[in-house]
Short mmCIF file of C-alpha atoms in Angstrom, two decimals:
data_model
loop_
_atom_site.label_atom_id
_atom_site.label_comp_id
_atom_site.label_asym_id
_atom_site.label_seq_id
_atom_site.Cartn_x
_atom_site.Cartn_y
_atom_site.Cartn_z
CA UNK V 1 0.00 0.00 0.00
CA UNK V 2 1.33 3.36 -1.09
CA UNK V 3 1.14 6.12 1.65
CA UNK V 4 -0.16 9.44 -0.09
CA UNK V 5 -2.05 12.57 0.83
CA UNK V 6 -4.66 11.66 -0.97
CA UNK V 7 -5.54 9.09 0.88
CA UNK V 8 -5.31 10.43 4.62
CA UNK V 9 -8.13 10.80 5.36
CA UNK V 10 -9.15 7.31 4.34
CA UNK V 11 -6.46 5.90 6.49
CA UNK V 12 -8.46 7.87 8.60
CA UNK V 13 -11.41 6.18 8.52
CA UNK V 14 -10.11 2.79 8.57
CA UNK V 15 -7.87 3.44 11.36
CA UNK V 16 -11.01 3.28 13.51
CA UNK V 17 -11.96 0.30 11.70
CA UNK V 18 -10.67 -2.00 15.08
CA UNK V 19 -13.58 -0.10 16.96
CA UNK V 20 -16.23 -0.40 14.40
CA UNK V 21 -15.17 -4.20 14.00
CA UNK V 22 -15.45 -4.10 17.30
CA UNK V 23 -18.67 -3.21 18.01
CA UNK V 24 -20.30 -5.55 15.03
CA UNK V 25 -18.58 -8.52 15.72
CA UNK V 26 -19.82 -8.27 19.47
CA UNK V 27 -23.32 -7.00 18.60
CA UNK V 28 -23.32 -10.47 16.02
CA UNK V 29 -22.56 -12.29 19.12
CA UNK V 30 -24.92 -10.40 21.45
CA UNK V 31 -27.22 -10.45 18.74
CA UNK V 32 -27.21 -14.14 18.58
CA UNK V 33 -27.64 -14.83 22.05
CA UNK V 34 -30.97 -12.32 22.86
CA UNK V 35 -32.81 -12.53 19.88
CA UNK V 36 -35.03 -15.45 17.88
CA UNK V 37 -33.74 -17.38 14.78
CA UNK V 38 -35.11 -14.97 12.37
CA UNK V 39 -32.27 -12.48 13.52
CA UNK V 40 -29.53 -15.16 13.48
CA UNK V 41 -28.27 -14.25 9.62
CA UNK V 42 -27.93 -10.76 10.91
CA UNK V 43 -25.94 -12.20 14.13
CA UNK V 44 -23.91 -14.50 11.20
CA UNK V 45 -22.75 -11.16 8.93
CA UNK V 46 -21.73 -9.65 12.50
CA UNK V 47 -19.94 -12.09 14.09
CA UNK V 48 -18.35 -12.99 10.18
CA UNK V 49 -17.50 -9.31 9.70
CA UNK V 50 -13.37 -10.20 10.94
CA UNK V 51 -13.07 -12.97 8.39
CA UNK V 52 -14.69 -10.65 5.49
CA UNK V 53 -12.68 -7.63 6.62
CA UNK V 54 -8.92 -9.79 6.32
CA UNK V 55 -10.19 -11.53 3.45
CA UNK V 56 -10.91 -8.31 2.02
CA UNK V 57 -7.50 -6.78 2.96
CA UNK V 58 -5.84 -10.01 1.56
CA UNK V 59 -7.29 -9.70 -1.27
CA UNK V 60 -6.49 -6.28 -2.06
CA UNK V 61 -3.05 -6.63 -1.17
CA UNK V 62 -1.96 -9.87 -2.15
CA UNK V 63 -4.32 -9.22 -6.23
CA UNK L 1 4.87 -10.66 21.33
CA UNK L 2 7.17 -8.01 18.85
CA UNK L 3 8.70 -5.59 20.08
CA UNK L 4 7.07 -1.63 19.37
CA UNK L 5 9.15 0.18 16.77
CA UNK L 6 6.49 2.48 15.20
CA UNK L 7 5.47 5.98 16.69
CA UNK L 8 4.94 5.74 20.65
CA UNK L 9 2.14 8.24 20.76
CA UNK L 10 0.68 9.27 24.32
CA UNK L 11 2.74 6.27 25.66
CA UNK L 12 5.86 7.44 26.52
CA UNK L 13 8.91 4.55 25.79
CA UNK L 14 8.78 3.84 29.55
CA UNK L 15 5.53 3.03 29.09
CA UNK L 16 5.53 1.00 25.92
CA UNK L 17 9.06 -1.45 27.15
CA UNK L 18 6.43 -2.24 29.99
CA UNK L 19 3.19 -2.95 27.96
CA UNK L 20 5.75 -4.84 25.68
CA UNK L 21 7.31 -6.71 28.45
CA UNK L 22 3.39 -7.63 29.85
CA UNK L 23 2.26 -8.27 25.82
CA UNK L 24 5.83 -10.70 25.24
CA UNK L 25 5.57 -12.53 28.67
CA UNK L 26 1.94 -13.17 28.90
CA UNK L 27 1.82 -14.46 25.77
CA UNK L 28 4.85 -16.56 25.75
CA UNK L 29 3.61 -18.35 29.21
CA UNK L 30 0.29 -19.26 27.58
CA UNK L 31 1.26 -19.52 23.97
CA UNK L 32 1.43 -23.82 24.10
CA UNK L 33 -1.46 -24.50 26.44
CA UNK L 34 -3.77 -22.22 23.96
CA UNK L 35 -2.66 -24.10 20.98
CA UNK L 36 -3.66 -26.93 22.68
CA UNK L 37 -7.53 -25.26 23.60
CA UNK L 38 -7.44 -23.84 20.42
CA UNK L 39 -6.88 -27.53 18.63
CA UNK L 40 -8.62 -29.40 21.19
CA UNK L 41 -11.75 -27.08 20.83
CA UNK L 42 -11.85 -27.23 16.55
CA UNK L 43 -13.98 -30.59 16.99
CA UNK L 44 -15.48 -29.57 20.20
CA UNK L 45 -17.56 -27.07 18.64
CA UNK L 46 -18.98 -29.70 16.81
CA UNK L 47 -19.57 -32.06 19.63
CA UNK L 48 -23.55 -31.94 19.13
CA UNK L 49 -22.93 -33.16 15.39
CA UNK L 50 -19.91 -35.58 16.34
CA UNK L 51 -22.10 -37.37 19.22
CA UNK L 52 -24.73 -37.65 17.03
CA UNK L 53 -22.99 -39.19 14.02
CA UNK L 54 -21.39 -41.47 16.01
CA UNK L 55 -24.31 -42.27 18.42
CA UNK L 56 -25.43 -45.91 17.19
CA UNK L 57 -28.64 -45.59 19.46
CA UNK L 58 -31.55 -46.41 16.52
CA UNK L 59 -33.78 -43.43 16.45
CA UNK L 60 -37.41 -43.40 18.11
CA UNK L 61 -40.44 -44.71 16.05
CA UNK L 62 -42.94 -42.47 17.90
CA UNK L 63 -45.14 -40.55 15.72
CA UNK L 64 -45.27 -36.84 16.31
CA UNK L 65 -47.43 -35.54 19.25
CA UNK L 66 -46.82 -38.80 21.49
CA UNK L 67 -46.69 -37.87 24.88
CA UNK L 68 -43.44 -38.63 26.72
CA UNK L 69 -43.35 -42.30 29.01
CA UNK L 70 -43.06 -42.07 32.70
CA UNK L 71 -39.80 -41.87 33.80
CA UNK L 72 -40.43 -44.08 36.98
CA UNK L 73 -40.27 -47.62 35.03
CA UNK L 74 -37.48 -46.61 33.55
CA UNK L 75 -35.49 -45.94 37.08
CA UNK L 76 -37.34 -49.02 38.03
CA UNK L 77 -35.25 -50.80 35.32
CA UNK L 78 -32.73 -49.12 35.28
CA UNK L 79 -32.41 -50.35 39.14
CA UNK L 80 -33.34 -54.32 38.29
CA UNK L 81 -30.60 -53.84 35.66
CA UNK L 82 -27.68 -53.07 38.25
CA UNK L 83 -29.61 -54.35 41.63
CA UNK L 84 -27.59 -52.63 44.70
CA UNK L 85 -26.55 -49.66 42.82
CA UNK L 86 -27.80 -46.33 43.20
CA UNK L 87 -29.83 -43.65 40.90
CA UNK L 88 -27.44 -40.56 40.50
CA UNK L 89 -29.01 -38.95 38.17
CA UNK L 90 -31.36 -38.31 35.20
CA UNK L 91 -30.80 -36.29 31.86
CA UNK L 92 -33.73 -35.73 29.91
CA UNK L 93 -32.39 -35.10 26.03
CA UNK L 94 -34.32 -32.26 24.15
CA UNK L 95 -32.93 -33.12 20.74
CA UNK L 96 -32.81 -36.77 20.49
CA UNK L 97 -36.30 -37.79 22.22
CA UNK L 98 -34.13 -39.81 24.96
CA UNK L 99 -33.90 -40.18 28.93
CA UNK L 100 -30.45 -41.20 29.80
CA UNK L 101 -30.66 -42.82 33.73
CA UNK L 102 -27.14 -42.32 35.44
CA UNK L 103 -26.23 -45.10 37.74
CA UNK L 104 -22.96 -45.39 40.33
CA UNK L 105 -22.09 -48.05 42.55
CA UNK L 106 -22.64 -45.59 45.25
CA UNK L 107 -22.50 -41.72 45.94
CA UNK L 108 -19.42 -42.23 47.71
CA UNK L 109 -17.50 -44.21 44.83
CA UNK L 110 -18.73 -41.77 42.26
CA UNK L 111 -16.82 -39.40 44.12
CA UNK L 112 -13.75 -41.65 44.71
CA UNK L 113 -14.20 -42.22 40.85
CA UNK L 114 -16.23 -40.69 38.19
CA UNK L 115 -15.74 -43.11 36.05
CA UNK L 116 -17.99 -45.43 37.92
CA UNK L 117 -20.63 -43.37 36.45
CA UNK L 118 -22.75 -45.59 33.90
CA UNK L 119 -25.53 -44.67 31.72
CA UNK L 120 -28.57 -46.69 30.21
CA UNK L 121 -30.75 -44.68 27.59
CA UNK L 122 -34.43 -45.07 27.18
CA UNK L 123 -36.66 -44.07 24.48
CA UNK L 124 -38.39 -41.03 25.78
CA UNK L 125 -41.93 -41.86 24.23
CA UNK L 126 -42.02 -46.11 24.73
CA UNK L 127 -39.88 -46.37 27.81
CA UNK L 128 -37.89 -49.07 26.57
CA UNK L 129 -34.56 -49.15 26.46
CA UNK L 130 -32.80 -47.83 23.82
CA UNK L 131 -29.78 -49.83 23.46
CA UNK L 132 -28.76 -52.42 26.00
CA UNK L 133 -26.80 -51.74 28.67
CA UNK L 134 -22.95 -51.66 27.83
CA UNK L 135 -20.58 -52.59 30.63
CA UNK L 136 -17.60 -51.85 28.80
CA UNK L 137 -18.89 -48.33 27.93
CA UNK L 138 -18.20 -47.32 31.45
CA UNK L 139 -15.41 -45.24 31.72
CA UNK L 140 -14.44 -45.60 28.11
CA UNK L 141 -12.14 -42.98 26.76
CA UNK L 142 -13.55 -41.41 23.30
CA UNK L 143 -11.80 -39.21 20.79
CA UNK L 144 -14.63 -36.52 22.19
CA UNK L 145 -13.59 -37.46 25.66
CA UNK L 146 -9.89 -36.87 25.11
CA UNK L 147 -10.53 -33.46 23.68
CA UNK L 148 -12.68 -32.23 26.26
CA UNK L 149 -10.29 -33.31 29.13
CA UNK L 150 -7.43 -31.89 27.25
CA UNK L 151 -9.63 -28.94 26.80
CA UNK L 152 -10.75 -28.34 30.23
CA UNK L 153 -8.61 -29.87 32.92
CA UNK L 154 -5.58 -32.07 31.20
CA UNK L 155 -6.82 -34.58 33.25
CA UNK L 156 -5.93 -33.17 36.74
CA UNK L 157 -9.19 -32.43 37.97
CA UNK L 158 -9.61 -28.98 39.93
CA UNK L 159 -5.66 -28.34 39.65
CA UNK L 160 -5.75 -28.41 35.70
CA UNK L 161 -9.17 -26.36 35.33
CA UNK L 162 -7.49 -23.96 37.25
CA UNK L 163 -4.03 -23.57 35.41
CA UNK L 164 -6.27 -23.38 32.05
CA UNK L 165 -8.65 -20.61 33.26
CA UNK L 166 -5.16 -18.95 34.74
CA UNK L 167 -4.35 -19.35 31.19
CA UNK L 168 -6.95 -18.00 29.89
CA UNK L 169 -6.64 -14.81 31.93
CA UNK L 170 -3.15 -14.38 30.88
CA UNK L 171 -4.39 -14.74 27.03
CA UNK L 172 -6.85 -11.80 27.86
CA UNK L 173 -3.73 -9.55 29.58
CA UNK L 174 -2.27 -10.29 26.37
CA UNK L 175 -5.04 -9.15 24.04
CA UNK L 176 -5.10 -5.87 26.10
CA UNK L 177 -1.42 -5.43 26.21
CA UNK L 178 -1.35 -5.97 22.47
CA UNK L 179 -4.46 -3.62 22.17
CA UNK L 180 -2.29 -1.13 23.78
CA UNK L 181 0.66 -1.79 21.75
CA UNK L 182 -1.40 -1.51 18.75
CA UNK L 183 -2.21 1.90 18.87
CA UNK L 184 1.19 3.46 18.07
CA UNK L 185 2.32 0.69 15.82
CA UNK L 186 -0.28 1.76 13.69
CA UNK L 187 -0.54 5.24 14.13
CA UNK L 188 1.09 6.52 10.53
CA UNK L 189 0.19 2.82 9.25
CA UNK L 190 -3.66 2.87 7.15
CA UNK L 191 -5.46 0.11 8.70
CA UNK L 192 -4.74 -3.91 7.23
CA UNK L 193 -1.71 -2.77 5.85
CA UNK L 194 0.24 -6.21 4.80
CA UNK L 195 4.07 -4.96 3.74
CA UNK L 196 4.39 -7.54 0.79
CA UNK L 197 8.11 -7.21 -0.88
CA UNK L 198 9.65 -6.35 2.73
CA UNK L 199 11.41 -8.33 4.86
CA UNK L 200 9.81 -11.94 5.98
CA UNK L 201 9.68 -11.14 9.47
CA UNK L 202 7.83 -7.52 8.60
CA UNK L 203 4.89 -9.70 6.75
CA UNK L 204 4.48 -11.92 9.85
CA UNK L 205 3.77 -8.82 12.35
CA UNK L 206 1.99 -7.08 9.29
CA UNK L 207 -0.03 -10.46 9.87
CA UNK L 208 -0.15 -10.59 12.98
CA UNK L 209 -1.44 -7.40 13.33
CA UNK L 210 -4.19 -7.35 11.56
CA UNK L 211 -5.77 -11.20 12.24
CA UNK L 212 -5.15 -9.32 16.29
CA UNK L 213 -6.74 -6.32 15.84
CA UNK L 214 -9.63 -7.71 13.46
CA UNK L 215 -10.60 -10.84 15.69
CA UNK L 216 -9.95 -9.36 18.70
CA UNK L 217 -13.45 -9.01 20.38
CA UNK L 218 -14.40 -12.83 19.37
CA UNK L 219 -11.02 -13.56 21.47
CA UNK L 220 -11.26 -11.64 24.06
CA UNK L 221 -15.33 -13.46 24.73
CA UNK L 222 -13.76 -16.54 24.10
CA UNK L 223 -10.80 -16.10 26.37
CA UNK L 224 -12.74 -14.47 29.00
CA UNK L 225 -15.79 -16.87 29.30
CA UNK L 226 -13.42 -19.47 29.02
CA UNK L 227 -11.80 -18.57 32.51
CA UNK L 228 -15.10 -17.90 33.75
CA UNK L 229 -15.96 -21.87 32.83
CA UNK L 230 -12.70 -22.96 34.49
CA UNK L 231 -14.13 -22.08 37.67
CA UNK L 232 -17.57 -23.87 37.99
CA UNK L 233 -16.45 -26.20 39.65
CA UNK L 234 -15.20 -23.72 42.68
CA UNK L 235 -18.25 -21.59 41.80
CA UNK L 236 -20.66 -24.37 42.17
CA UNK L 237 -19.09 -25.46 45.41
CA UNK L 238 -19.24 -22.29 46.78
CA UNK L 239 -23.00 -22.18 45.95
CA UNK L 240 -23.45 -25.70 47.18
CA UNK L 241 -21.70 -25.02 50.46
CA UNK L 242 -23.26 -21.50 50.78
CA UNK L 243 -26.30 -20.74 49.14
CA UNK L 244 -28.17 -24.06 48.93
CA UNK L 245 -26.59 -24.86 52.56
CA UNK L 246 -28.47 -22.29 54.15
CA UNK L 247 -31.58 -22.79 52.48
CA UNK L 248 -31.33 -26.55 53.67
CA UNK L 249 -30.46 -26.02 57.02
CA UNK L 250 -34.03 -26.52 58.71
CA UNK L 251 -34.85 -29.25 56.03
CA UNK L 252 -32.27 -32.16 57.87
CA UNK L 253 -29.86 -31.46 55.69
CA UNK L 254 -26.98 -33.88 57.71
CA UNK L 255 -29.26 -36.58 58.32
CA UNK L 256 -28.70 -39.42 55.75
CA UNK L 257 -30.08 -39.44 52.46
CA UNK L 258 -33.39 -41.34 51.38
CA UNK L 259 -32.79 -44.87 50.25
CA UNK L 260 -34.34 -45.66 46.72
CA UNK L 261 -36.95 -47.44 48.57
CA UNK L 262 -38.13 -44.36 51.02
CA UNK L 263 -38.04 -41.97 47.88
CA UNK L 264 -41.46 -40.67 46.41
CA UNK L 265 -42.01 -40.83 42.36
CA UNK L 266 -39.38 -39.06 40.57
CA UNK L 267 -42.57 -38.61 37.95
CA UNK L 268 -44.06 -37.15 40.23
CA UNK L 269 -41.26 -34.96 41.79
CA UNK L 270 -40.94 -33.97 37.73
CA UNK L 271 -44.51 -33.34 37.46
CA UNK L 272 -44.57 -30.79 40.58
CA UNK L 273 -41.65 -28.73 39.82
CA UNK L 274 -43.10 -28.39 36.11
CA UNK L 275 -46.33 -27.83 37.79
CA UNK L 276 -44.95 -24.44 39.61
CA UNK L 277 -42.91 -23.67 36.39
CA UNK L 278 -45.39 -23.90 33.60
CA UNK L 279 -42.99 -21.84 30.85
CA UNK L 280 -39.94 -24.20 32.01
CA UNK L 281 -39.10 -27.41 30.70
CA UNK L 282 -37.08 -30.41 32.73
CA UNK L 283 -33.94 -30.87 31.76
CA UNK L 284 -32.26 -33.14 34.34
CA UNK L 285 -32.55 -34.57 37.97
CA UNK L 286 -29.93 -34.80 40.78
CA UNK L 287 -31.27 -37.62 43.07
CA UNK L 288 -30.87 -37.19 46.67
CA UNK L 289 -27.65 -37.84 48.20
CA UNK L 290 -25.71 -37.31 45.25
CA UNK L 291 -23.26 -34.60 45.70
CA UNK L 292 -23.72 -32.05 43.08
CA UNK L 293 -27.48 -31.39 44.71
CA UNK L 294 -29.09 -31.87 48.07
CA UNK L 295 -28.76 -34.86 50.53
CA UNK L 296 -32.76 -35.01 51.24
CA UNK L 297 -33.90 -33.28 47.95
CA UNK L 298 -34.51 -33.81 44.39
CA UNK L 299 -32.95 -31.17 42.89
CA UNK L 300 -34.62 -30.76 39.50
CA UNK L 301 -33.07 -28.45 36.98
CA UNK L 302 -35.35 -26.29 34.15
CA UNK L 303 -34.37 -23.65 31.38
CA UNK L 304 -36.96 -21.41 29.84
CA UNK L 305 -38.02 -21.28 26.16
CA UNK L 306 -37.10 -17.88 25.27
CA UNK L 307 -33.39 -17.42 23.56
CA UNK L 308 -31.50 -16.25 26.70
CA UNK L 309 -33.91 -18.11 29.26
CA UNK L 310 -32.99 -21.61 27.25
CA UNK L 311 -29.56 -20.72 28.10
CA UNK L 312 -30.42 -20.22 31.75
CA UNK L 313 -31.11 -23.09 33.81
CA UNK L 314 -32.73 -22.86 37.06
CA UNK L 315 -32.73 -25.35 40.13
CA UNK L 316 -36.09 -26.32 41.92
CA UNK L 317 -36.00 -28.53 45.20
CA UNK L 318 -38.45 -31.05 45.67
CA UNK L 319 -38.38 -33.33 49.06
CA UNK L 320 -37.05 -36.57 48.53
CA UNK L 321 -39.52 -39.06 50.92
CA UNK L 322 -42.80 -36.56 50.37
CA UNK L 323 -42.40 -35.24 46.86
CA UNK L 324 -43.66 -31.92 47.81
CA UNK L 325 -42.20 -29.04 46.43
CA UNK L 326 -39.78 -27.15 48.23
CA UNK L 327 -39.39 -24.16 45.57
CA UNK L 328 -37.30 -22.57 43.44
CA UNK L 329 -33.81 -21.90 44.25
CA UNK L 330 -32.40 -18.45 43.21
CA UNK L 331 -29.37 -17.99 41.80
CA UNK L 332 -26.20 -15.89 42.65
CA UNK L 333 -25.00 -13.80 40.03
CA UNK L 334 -21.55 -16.06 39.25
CA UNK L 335 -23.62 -19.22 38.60
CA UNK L 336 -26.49 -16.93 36.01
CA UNK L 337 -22.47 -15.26 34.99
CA UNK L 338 -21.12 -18.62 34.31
CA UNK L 339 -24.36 -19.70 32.69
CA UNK L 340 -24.13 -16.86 29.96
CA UNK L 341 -21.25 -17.35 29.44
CA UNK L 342 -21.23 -20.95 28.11
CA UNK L 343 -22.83 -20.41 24.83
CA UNK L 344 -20.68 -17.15 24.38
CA UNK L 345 -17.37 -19.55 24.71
CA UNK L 346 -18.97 -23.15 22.85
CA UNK L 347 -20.47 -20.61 19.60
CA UNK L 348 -23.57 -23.27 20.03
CA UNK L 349 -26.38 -21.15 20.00
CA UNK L 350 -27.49 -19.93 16.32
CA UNK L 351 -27.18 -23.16 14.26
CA UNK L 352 -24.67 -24.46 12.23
CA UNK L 353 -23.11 -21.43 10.48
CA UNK L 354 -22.06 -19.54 13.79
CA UNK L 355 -20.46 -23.20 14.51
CA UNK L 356 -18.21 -22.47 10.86
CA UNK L 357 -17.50 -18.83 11.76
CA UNK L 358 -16.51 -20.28 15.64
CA UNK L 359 -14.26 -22.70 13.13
CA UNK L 360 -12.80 -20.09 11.14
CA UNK L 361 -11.74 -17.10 14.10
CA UNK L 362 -10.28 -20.22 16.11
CA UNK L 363 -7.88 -20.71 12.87
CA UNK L 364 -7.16 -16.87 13.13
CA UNK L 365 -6.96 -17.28 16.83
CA UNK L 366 -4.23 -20.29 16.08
CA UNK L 367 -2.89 -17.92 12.90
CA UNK L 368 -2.07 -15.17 15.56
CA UNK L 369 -0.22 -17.50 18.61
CA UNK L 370 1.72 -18.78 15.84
CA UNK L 371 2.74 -15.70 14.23
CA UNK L 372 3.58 -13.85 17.75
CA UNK L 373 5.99 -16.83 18.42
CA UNK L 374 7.46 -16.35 14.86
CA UNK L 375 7.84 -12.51 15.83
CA UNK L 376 9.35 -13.82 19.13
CA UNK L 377 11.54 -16.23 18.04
CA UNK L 378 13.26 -14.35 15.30
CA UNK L 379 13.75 -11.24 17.13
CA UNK L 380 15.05 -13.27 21.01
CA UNK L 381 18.25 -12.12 22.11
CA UNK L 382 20.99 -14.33 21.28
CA UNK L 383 23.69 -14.94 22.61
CA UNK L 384 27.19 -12.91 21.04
#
């Protein structure tokens, strides 16, 4: 990844990525444990949103 | 496990050698016995699926809406089966329509020896048994067996639950540590940055880094409810000898237990406690005597129907000789604690797919031990 000034302020944002994963992954797990099946693909996305978020960096790296 | 070499930020480098020296050590202490809980627990999670593929029990005939069999002939078997023994307990199996009778040589042996414990299964609907009796099941050790003793207490009882849950803490000091240290390696970094065409060992932390950072809340439930289920066993004591003592104390609780002849129905015990519970189901009975419960008591245990009630199981006493109903017992907050926290550690309670993603951040969980002793190892001081 090349560091520009262009993209500050997206480094920005995804610097506070760890506290947005953060909160999904335990709401997915919260999520899971409080409310009926219905819910429980929601729960699945949260609780999955780690593995999409490395896969995605991987990905984008690694292409 | 590395140590800091970005920006220190509002740490000064005081600070950081110490967070670093916390992040290295408590992570290098605990690095081989999580390997093992995180290997041990890859076909744990599927335990449910496992037991079932392997159980060779033939599946009940009953059509659906057949009401469940009495559970007295089948203690009443269960007893002409194994004539002197005693009636430790009952498990009433939600999933596969089955009652599974636990019988032990006597209270005192199943103490001495758990693996005295044997079990005969019934058909929940007919009564009959299920399977015949297998002698040589008793105290068999399973593949499932191994793994959960390596999981939980490595086979030394108390002493090994407790060096696994101190394990556990030390894997949450070094999430936090390495929470800490995260901050100003990545301060002038954009977030998921993986340094490809760098040096080897640069890729690894890159790695490590971001597998951290990104599963770090599913660790640090895991880890933490995990040393909240190494203690149950002190935590149920403590409610035994506390708690449930002092409810019992008027009730004879240091005369001698019931025989199996003085007892009333268990049925009936059942039916009572249900009775005063209508939004409960039965899920298990501690005869009297036995030592996880009450010496005069059945000790009948329900969860609720709701999500978070079926999670939650609550104890109801029922006099042994009589049958009447005691009441409901109420529970402290570090047994309804240790409750919750079960299904937050096993990643059991939203079907099959949460089981996958459990499957999948317990590889990234094994991903990031591995890589911090990589970082460790190629970076240890050696010697001139």
């Amino acid at each position: 990844m090349k560091h520009s000034p262009q993209n500050t302020s997206l480094t920005h944002a995804l610097w506070r990525m760890p506290v947005i994963l953060g909160i999904v992954s335990g709401a997915g797990l919260l999520l899971a444990l409080l409310a009926g099946d219905a819910w429980h693909p929601v729960a699945w996305l949260g609780v999955g949103a780690p593995l999409i978020v490395i896969t995605w960096c991987a990905w984008r790296q690694y292409r | 496990m590395p140590a800091p070499q970005a920006g220190s930020g509002s740490l000064g480098p005081t600070a950081l050698r110490r967070w670093a020296w916390v992040h290295r050590w408590s992570s290098l202490v605990s690095t081989l016995f999580l390997l093992l809980l995180c290997l041990t627990g890859l076909p744990l999670i599927f335990s449910e699926e496992i037991g079932h593929w392997l159980d060779d029990t033939p599946a009940s005939t009953a059509p659906p809406g057949t009401p469940r069999a009495s559970v007295d002939p089948m203690v009443a078997r269960s007893i002409a089966h194994y004539p002197g023994q005693q009636v430790y307990s009952i498990v009433v199996e939600e999933d596969a329509p089955r009652v599974k009778v636990f019988m032990a040589p006597s209270f005192d042996e199943a103490r001495r020896n758990p693996r005295s414990i044997h079990v005969l299964h019934f058909d929940a609907f007919s009564g009959e048994l299920a399977k015949p009796p297998d002698p040589t099941e008793r105290g068999r050790l399973t593949f499932m067996n191994l793994m959960l003793k390596l999981h939980t207490d490595l086979f030394a009882g108390l002493a090994g639950e407790l060096l696994l849950g101190f394990m556990g803490l030390l894997f949450v000091i070094a999430l936090i540590s390495g929470v800490v240290l995260y901050a100003p390696f990545m301060r002038k970094l954009p977030f998921g940055v993986l340094r490809t065409g760098r040096s080897r060992r640069l890729i690894w932390l890159d790695w490590h880094n971001l597998l951290g950072i990104a599963a770090l809340c599913w660790m640090f439930v895991v880890g933490f409810t995990g040393v909240i289920n190494e203690l149950a066993t002190p935590m149920f004591a403590a409610w035994r000898g506390n708690e449930l003592r002092a409810l019992l104390a008027q009730d004879r609780q240091h005369a001698s237990a019931p025989s199996l002849a003085e007892l009333a129905s268990v049925q009936k015990a059942l039916d009572t406690a249900m009775a005063s519970q209508p939004h409960m189901q039965a899920v298990s009975v501690v005869y009297p005597g036995n030592p996880q419960g009450s010496s005069q008591h059945y000790l009948i245990w329900s969860k609720g129907s709701t999500p978070l009630t079926s999670q939650l199981y609550t104890p109801t006493l029922v006099e042994g000789r009589s049958g009447e109903l005691v009441g409901e017992v109420r529970m402290p907050w570090y047994l309804v604690a240790l409750q919750v926290s079960r299904p937050l550690h096993f990643g059991d309670y939203a079907g099959l797919p949460l089981k996958i993603l459990w499957t999948l951040l317990d590889l990234v969980a094994i991903a990031v031990l591995v890589s911090g002793l990589y970082l460790w190892w190629v970076r240890r001081p050696r010697a001139s």
